[in-house]
Coordinates of C-alpha atoms in Angstrom, one line a residue:
M1 CA -112.7 60.7 -60.8
K2 CA -114.9 57.9 -59.5
A3 CA -118.4 57.1 -60.8
L4 CA -121.1 54.7 -59.5
I5 CA -124.4 53.6 -61.2
V6 CA -127.2 52.9 -58.8
D7 CA -130.3 51.0 -60.0
P8 CA -132.2 48.5 -57.9
G9 CA -134.0 47.3 -61.0
V10 CA -130.9 45.7 -62.6
R11 CA -131.5 42.0 -62.3
S12 CA -131.6 40.1 -65.6
L13 CA -130.0 40.3 -69.0
G14 CA -131.9 42.5 -71.5
G15 CA -134.6 45.0 -70.8
H16 CA -134.4 48.7 -70.0
H17 CA -132.4 48.6 -66.8
Y18 CA -129.7 46.3 -68.2
N19 CA -129.5 48.3 -71.4
A20 CA -129.3 51.6 -69.6
V21 CA -126.4 50.5 -67.4
Q22 CA -124.5 49.0 -70.3
R23 CA -124.9 52.2 -72.3
L24 CA -123.8 54.4 -69.4
Q25 CA -120.7 52.3 -68.8
R26 CA -119.8 52.4 -72.5
E27 CA -120.1 56.2 -72.6
L28 CA -118.2 56.7 -69.4
A29 CA -115.4 54.2 -70.5
A30 CA -114.9 56.5 -73.5
L31 CA -114.2 59.3 -71.0
G32 CA -111.7 57.1 -69.2
V33 CA -114.1 56.6 -66.2
A34 CA -115.0 53.2 -64.8
A35 CA -118.5 52.9 -63.4
P36 CA -119.5 49.8 -61.5
C37 CA -123.1 49.2 -60.6
L38 CA -125.2 48.6 -57.5
G39 CA -128.1 46.5 -58.7
S40 CA -130.7 44.1 -57.4
A41 CA -129.8 41.7 -54.6
Y42 CA -131.2 39.0 -57.0
A43 CA -129.1 39.9 -60.0
E44 CA -128.2 36.9 -62.2
R45 CA -124.6 35.8 -62.5
D46 CA -124.4 36.9 -66.2
V47 CA -125.5 40.4 -65.2
I48 CA -123.0 40.6 -62.3
D49 CA -120.2 39.7 -64.6
A50 CA -121.2 41.8 -67.6
L51 CA -121.9 45.0 -65.7
A52 CA -119.5 44.8 -62.8
C53 CA -122.8 44.7 -60.8
H54 CA -122.8 44.2 -57.0
P55 CA -126.0 42.6 -55.8
T56 CA -127.3 45.2 -53.3
F57 CA -131.0 46.1 -53.2
R58 CA -133.8 43.8 -51.9
R59 CA -136.6 45.8 -53.5
S60 CA -137.1 48.2 -56.4
V61 CA -140.0 50.4 -57.6
Y62 CA -141.8 47.3 -59.0
G63 CA -141.9 45.7 -55.5
R64 CA -143.8 48.5 -53.8
S65 CA -147.2 48.0 -52.3
Y66 CA -147.9 51.7 -51.8
T67 CA -149.7 50.9 -48.5
A68 CA -149.7 53.1 -45.3
G69 CA -146.3 53.1 -43.7
E70 CA -144.7 51.2 -46.6
F71 CA -142.7 54.3 -47.8
D72 CA -140.8 54.7 -44.5
A73 CA -140.1 51.0 -44.3
S74 CA -138.9 50.9 -48.0
V75 CA -136.6 53.9 -47.4
A76 CA -135.1 52.4 -44.3
Q77 CA -134.4 49.1 -46.1
T78 CA -133.1 50.8 -49.2
A79 CA -130.8 53.1 -47.2
D80 CA -129.4 50.1 -45.3
D81 CA -128.8 48.3 -48.6
L82 CA -127.2 51.4 -50.1
A83 CA -124.9 51.6 -47.1
G84 CA -123.7 48.1 -47.7
G85 CA -123.0 48.9 -51.4
L86 CA -121.1 52.0 -50.5
H87 CA -119.1 50.2 -47.9
R88 CA -117.8 48.0 -50.7
H89 CA -117.2 50.7 -53.3
G90 CA -116.8 53.9 -51.3
M91 CA -118.6 57.2 -52.1
A92 CA -118.3 58.3 -55.7
D93 CA -117.8 61.7 -57.2
L94 CA -120.6 61.0 -59.7
L95 CA -123.6 59.0 -58.8
I96 CA -126.0 58.0 -61.7
L97 CA -129.5 56.8 -61.0
P98 CA -131.0 55.8 -64.4
C99 CA -134.3 54.9 -62.8
G100 CA -134.9 56.9 -59.7
D101 CA -138.0 57.3 -57.5
Q102 CA -139.0 58.7 -54.2
V103 CA -137.7 55.8 -52.1
L104 CA -134.2 55.8 -53.8
A105 CA -134.0 59.6 -53.5
A106 CA -134.8 59.6 -49.8
A107 CA -132.4 56.7 -49.1
L108 CA -129.6 58.5 -50.9
A109 CA -130.3 61.7 -49.0
Q110 CA -129.9 59.7 -45.7
R111 CA -126.5 58.4 -46.8
L112 CA -125.3 61.7 -48.0
A113 CA -126.2 63.2 -44.6
R114 CA -123.9 60.7 -42.9
A115 CA -121.0 61.3 -45.4
W116 CA -119.8 64.6 -44.0
L117 CA -117.4 65.5 -46.8
A118 CA -119.2 63.8 -49.7
R119 CA -120.4 66.3 -52.4
P120 CA -121.1 64.1 -55.4
V121 CA -122.9 65.2 -58.5
V122 CA -126.1 63.2 -58.7
L123 CA -127.5 62.5 -62.2
L124 CA -131.1 61.1 -62.0
W125 CA -133.8 60.1 -64.4
L126 CA -137.4 59.9 -63.2
L127 CA -139.1 57.5 -65.6
Y128 CA -142.4 56.9 -63.8
A129 CA -145.2 58.8 -62.1
P130 CA -145.3 58.6 -58.3
H131 CA -147.1 55.3 -58.6
H132 CA -145.5 53.4 -61.4
L133 CA -148.8 51.9 -62.6
K134 CA -150.9 55.0 -62.5
A135 CA -151.1 58.4 -64.3
A136 CA -149.0 61.2 -62.8
D137 CA -152.1 63.2 -61.9
D138 CA -154.2 60.3 -60.7
P139 CA -156.2 61.6 -57.7
T140 CA -155.5 58.6 -55.6
T141 CA -151.8 59.3 -55.5
T142 CA -151.8 62.5 -53.4
D143 CA -149.9 60.7 -50.5
L144 CA -147.3 59.5 -53.0
R145 CA -146.8 63.1 -54.3
T146 CA -146.1 64.1 -50.7
E147 CA -143.5 61.3 -50.5
Y148 CA -141.8 62.8 -53.6
R149 CA -141.8 66.4 -52.1
K150 CA -140.3 65.2 -48.8
A151 CA -137.7 63.0 -50.4
F152 CA -136.4 65.5 -53.0
A153 CA -136.5 68.4 -50.5
T154 CA -134.0 66.4 -48.4
L155 CA -131.9 65.4 -51.4
K156 CA -131.8 69.0 -52.5
S157 CA -130.3 70.0 -49.2
R158 CA -127.7 67.3 -49.4
T159 CA -126.5 68.4 -52.9
D160 CA -125.5 72.0 -52.4
D161 CA -129.1 73.2 -52.4
G162 CA -129.7 71.2 -55.6
H163 CA -126.7 72.7 -57.6
R164 CA -125.1 69.2 -57.8
L165 CA -128.4 67.5 -58.6
R166 CA -129.5 67.0 -62.2
I167 CA -132.9 65.5 -62.8
Y168 CA -134.3 64.4 -66.2
C169 CA -137.6 62.9 -67.6
E170 CA -138.1 61.4 -71.0
T171 CA -141.1 63.5 -71.9
T172 CA -142.1 67.2 -71.5
P173 CA -145.4 66.4 -69.7
L174 CA -143.7 64.3 -67.1
A175 CA -140.9 66.9 -66.7
D176 CA -143.5 69.7 -66.2
F177 CA -145.3 67.6 -63.6
Y178 CA -142.2 67.0 -61.6
R179 CA -140.9 70.5 -62.0
D180 CA -144.1 71.8 -60.4
L181 CA -144.2 69.1 -57.8
L182 CA -140.6 69.3 -56.6
G183 CA -139.8 73.0 -57.2
L184 CA -136.6 71.8 -58.9
E185 CA -135.3 72.2 -62.5
V186 CA -136.2 69.0 -64.5
G187 CA -134.8 68.6 -68.0
V188 CA -136.1 66.5 -70.9
R189 CA -133.9 63.9 -72.6
P190 CA -134.1 60.2 -73.4
S191 CA -133.0 57.8 -70.7
P192 CA -129.8 55.9 -71.6
G193 CA -130.7 53.3 -74.2
L194 CA -129.0 50.5 -76.0
V195 CA -128.9 51.8 -79.5
A196 CA -126.3 54.5 -80.3
P197 CA -127.6 57.6 -82.1
H198 CA -127.8 57.9 -85.8
R199 CA -127.6 54.1 -86.4
A200 CA -128.3 53.4 -90.0
A201 CA -131.8 52.2 -90.8
H202 CA -132.2 48.5 -91.4
T203 CA -132.3 47.4 -95.1
K204 CA -135.7 46.9 -96.6
T205 CA -136.5 44.3 -99.2
D206 CA -139.5 43.2 -101.3
R207 CA -140.3 40.5 -98.8
A208 CA -143.6 40.4 -96.9
P209 CA -143.7 43.2 -94.3
V210 CA -142.9 42.2 -90.7
V211 CA -144.8 43.7 -87.8
A212 CA -143.0 43.3 -84.4
C213 CA -143.7 43.7 -80.7
I214 CA -141.1 43.4 -78.0
G215 CA -140.5 43.6 -74.3
F216 CA -141.8 42.5 -70.9
A217 CA -145.5 41.7 -71.3
N218 CA -146.7 43.7 -68.3
R219 CA -150.5 44.4 -68.1
P220 CA -150.2 48.1 -69.2
K221 CA -148.4 47.1 -72.4
G222 CA -151.5 45.8 -74.1
Y223 CA -150.5 42.3 -75.3
R224 CA -154.0 41.1 -74.7
L225 CA -155.1 43.2 -77.7
L226 CA -152.9 41.3 -80.1
P227 CA -154.9 38.1 -80.9
H228 CA -158.0 39.9 -82.0
A229 CA -156.0 42.6 -83.9
I230 CA -153.7 40.1 -85.6
A231 CA -156.6 37.9 -86.7
H232 CA -158.3 41.0 -88.3
V233 CA -155.1 42.1 -90.1
L234 CA -154.3 38.6 -91.4
A235 CA -157.8 38.4 -92.8
E236 CA -157.2 41.6 -94.8
R237 CA -153.5 41.2 -95.4
P238 CA -152.5 37.5 -95.5
D239 CA -149.0 38.4 -96.7
V240 CA -148.1 40.1 -93.4
R241 CA -145.9 38.3 -90.9
F242 CA -145.7 39.0 -87.2
A243 CA -142.8 38.7 -84.7
I244 CA -144.1 38.9 -81.2
H245 CA -141.8 38.8 -78.2
G246 CA -143.2 39.1 -74.7
I247 CA -142.0 37.9 -71.3
V248 CA -144.7 37.1 -68.7
K249 CA -142.5 35.3 -66.2
G250 CA -141.8 37.6 -63.2
S251 CA -144.3 40.2 -64.5
D252 CA -147.7 41.2 -63.3
A253 CA -149.2 39.3 -66.2
E254 CA -148.1 35.8 -65.5
G255 CA -151.8 34.8 -65.9
D256 CA -151.8 36.1 -69.4
Q257 CA -149.9 33.1 -70.9
P258 CA -153.0 32.1 -72.8
V259 CA -152.6 35.2 -74.9
F260 CA -149.3 33.8 -76.3
D261 CA -150.7 30.3 -76.6
H262 CA -153.4 31.8 -78.8
L263 CA -150.9 33.7 -80.9
R264 CA -149.0 30.4 -81.6
E265 CA -152.2 29.0 -83.2
F266 CA -151.7 31.3 -86.2
G267 CA -148.8 29.1 -87.2
E268 CA -145.9 30.2 -89.3
R269 CA -147.5 33.6 -89.9
V270 CA -146.8 34.6 -86.3
T271 CA -143.4 34.0 -84.6
V272 CA -143.5 34.0 -80.8
R273 CA -140.7 34.2 -78.4
Q274 CA -140.9 34.5 -74.6
D275 CA -137.3 34.3 -73.5
V276 CA -135.0 37.1 -72.3
L277 CA -133.2 38.6 -75.3
S278 CA -129.6 39.5 -75.3
A279 CA -128.6 42.9 -76.6
D280 CA -127.7 41.4 -80.0
D281 CA -131.0 39.5 -80.1
Y282 CA -132.9 42.6 -79.2
L283 CA -131.4 44.6 -82.0
A284 CA -131.8 41.7 -84.4
W285 CA -135.6 41.5 -83.5
L286 CA -136.0 45.2 -84.2
A287 CA -133.8 45.1 -87.3
K288 CA -136.0 42.6 -89.1
A289 CA -139.2 44.6 -88.5
D290 CA -140.9 47.1 -90.8
L291 CA -143.4 48.3 -88.2
L292 CA -143.3 48.3 -84.4
L293 CA -146.4 47.9 -82.2
L294 CA -146.5 49.8 -78.9
P295 CA -150.1 49.3 -77.7
Y296 CA -149.5 50.7 -74.3
D297 CA -152.3 51.8 -72.0
P298 CA -152.8 55.5 -72.8
E299 CA -154.0 56.3 -69.3
I300 CA -150.8 55.1 -67.6
Y301 CA -148.5 56.3 -70.4
R302 CA -150.2 59.7 -70.8
S303 CA -147.0 61.4 -69.6
R304 CA -144.4 58.6 -69.5
G305 CA -141.6 58.0 -71.9
L306 CA -140.5 54.7 -73.4
G307 CA -137.0 53.3 -74.0
V308 CA -138.0 51.1 -76.9
F309 CA -139.6 54.1 -78.6
T310 CA -136.2 55.9 -78.5
D311 CA -134.6 52.8 -80.0
A312 CA -137.2 52.7 -82.8
R313 CA -136.5 56.3 -83.6
N314 CA -132.8 55.7 -83.8
L315 CA -133.4 52.7 -86.1
A316 CA -135.8 54.6 -88.4
L317 CA -138.6 52.1 -87.5
P318 CA -142.2 53.3 -87.9
I319 CA -144.6 52.7 -85.0
V320 CA -148.2 52.2 -84.1
A321 CA -149.3 53.4 -80.6
P322 CA -152.4 54.7 -78.9
A323 CA -153.4 58.4 -79.3
G324 CA -152.6 60.2 -76.0
C325 CA -149.3 58.4 -75.2
A326 CA -146.7 61.1 -74.6
F327 CA -143.8 59.0 -75.8
A328 CA -145.4 58.6 -79.2
E329 CA -146.4 62.2 -79.9
P330 CA -143.1 63.0 -81.7
A331 CA -143.8 60.1 -84.2
F332 CA -147.3 61.3 -84.8
E333 CA -146.3 64.9 -85.3
E334 CA -143.3 64.0 -87.6
G335 CA -145.2 61.5 -89.7
W336 CA -143.6 58.2 -88.8
G337 CA -146.3 56.9 -86.5
V338 CA -149.9 55.9 -86.7
A339 CA -152.2 56.5 -83.8
M340 CA -154.8 54.0 -82.5
R341 CA -158.2 55.9 -82.4
T342 CA -159.6 53.5 -79.8
Y343 CA -157.8 51.4 -77.2
D344 CA -159.0 48.0 -78.1
G345 CA -158.2 45.2 -80.6
R346 CA -160.2 46.8 -83.4
G347 CA -158.4 50.1 -82.9
L348 CA -155.0 48.4 -83.0
S349 CA -155.9 46.4 -86.2
E350 CA -157.2 49.5 -88.0
A351 CA -154.0 51.5 -87.1
M352 CA -151.9 48.6 -88.4
L353 CA -153.7 48.4 -91.7
I354 CA -153.3 52.1 -92.2
A355 CA -149.6 51.9 -91.4
L356 CA -149.1 48.9 -93.7
G357 CA -150.7 50.8 -96.5
R358 CA -148.4 53.8 -95.9
L359 CA -145.1 52.0 -95.2
P360 CA -143.0 53.8 -97.8
T361 CA -144.0 57.2 -96.5
L362 CA -143.6 56.2 -92.9
R363 CA -140.2 54.7 -93.6
A364 CA -139.1 57.9 -95.3
E365 CA -140.2 60.1 -92.4
A366 CA -138.7 57.7 -89.9
G367 CA -135.4 58.0 -91.7
R368 CA -135.5 61.8 -91.5
A369 CA -136.4 61.6 -87.8
A370 CA -133.4 59.4 -87.2
A371 CA -131.1 61.8 -88.9
R372 CA -132.4 64.6 -86.7
S373 CA -132.1 62.6 -83.5
D374 CA -129.7 64.2 -81.1
D375 CA -128.8 61.7 -78.4
D376 CA -126.0 63.6 -76.6
L377 CA -125.6 61.3 -73.7
G378 CA -121.8 61.4 -74.0
A379 CA -121.8 65.2 -73.8
L380 CA -124.1 65.1 -70.8
L381 CA -121.9 62.7 -69.0
R382 CA -118.7 64.6 -69.9
R383 CA -120.1 67.8 -68.3
A384 CA -121.2 65.9 -65.2
A385 CA -117.8 64.2 -64.9
D386 CA -116.1 67.5 -65.3
D387 CA -118.2 69.0 -62.5
A388 CA -117.7 66.0 -60.3
G389 CA -114.0 65.9 -60.9
A390 CA -113.6 69.3 -59.5
S391 CA -113.4 67.6 -56.1
D392 CA -110.1 66.1 -57.2
A393 CA -108.5 69.5 -57.3
P394 CA -105.4 70.0 -55.2
G395 CA -105.6 71.5 -51.7
V396 CA -106.7 70.5 -48.3
R397 CA -110.4 70.0 -49.1
G398 CA -109.5 68.0 -52.2
F399 CA -107.2 65.8 -50.1
L400 CA -109.7 65.3 -47.4
H401 CA -112.4 64.4 -50.0
R402 CA -110.2 61.9 -51.7
L403 CA -109.3 60.3 -48.3
H404 CA -113.0 60.2 -47.2
R405 CA -114.4 58.6 -50.4
R406 CA -111.9 55.7 -49.9
M407 CA -113.3 55.1 -46.4
A408 CA -116.3 52.9 -45.6
I409 CA -119.5 54.9 -45.6

């Protein structure tokens, strides 16, 4: 049985795309299945070596302009890149797209149409709305929703009328949206993440509480709220320490470097890092935290999920996030998250102070949530691999399939 992971966003060490591929490869290896990766054409050497990643795609969802005619051009280019990647690896029995979109779906459908015996199982996560920086139901994205319907109608026809296509979203609202839009079954489950389920909560001590933030500092992630909020919290709770990690290089917020310069002015009370974190450094950053800040734009994240939230849940780490963010609703409902009442610096500082005053209770509820966490990615992959492996059955069709997948596509 042959598997292949396809994600044009895999480029640098760390971050969701890297972590997802690493986790998928680890879970598949436990099943005795190797799974190389087709990633960004600009993938760094360390990523190529660590993930058996073949530099393939010249653009990803983050590079789209969403202008007239751009969809067709993007699909053509992505299909051409995909053809090159498949020429190197051959068609797989199991294709995993941990961050799919309408362009990648349409490009894959084109390739499957040309692979006359290929019948792979396609496992695909839709993490974003049709426009990755807008709400799913934004009225300006009507044309993009049409792109999705067109792309997935074709992909459905290339996967045994959708019977070999498994689509997932991280939140119920986003799954409901795509289920209605595409007319396909869409499940709800966390995307592959770095942290294994039921990881023991980090040890707490009597030291000063540490409030952390981590990730790429894209505009929708609310880093600009931090200086005002931190100043207000430190005025009320001078014992608190902050650990702020944020990468602006290569993001849409490169002009926001003054935010981090301002944070450094707080001195030893605020630790600031802006480099790419390794997997171990990422876990260490979260492990030293008592509270995690996720001040993401509630308009954009109204239905979207969040990988670092899943990691926080598995680490029993309480959070602060805006009210109205779908990813945070479980934490609010289960009592291990505090909601920002307003999306501004004052709303963030007020929520932090409430959370700091209730840390023992939040920690206890976070621990119970971690114990309930049921990340069954291994079981999901096992079922998909079993279904995909059926093409290895003896007989003429199985022989022809095995022969075909070894040929250049």
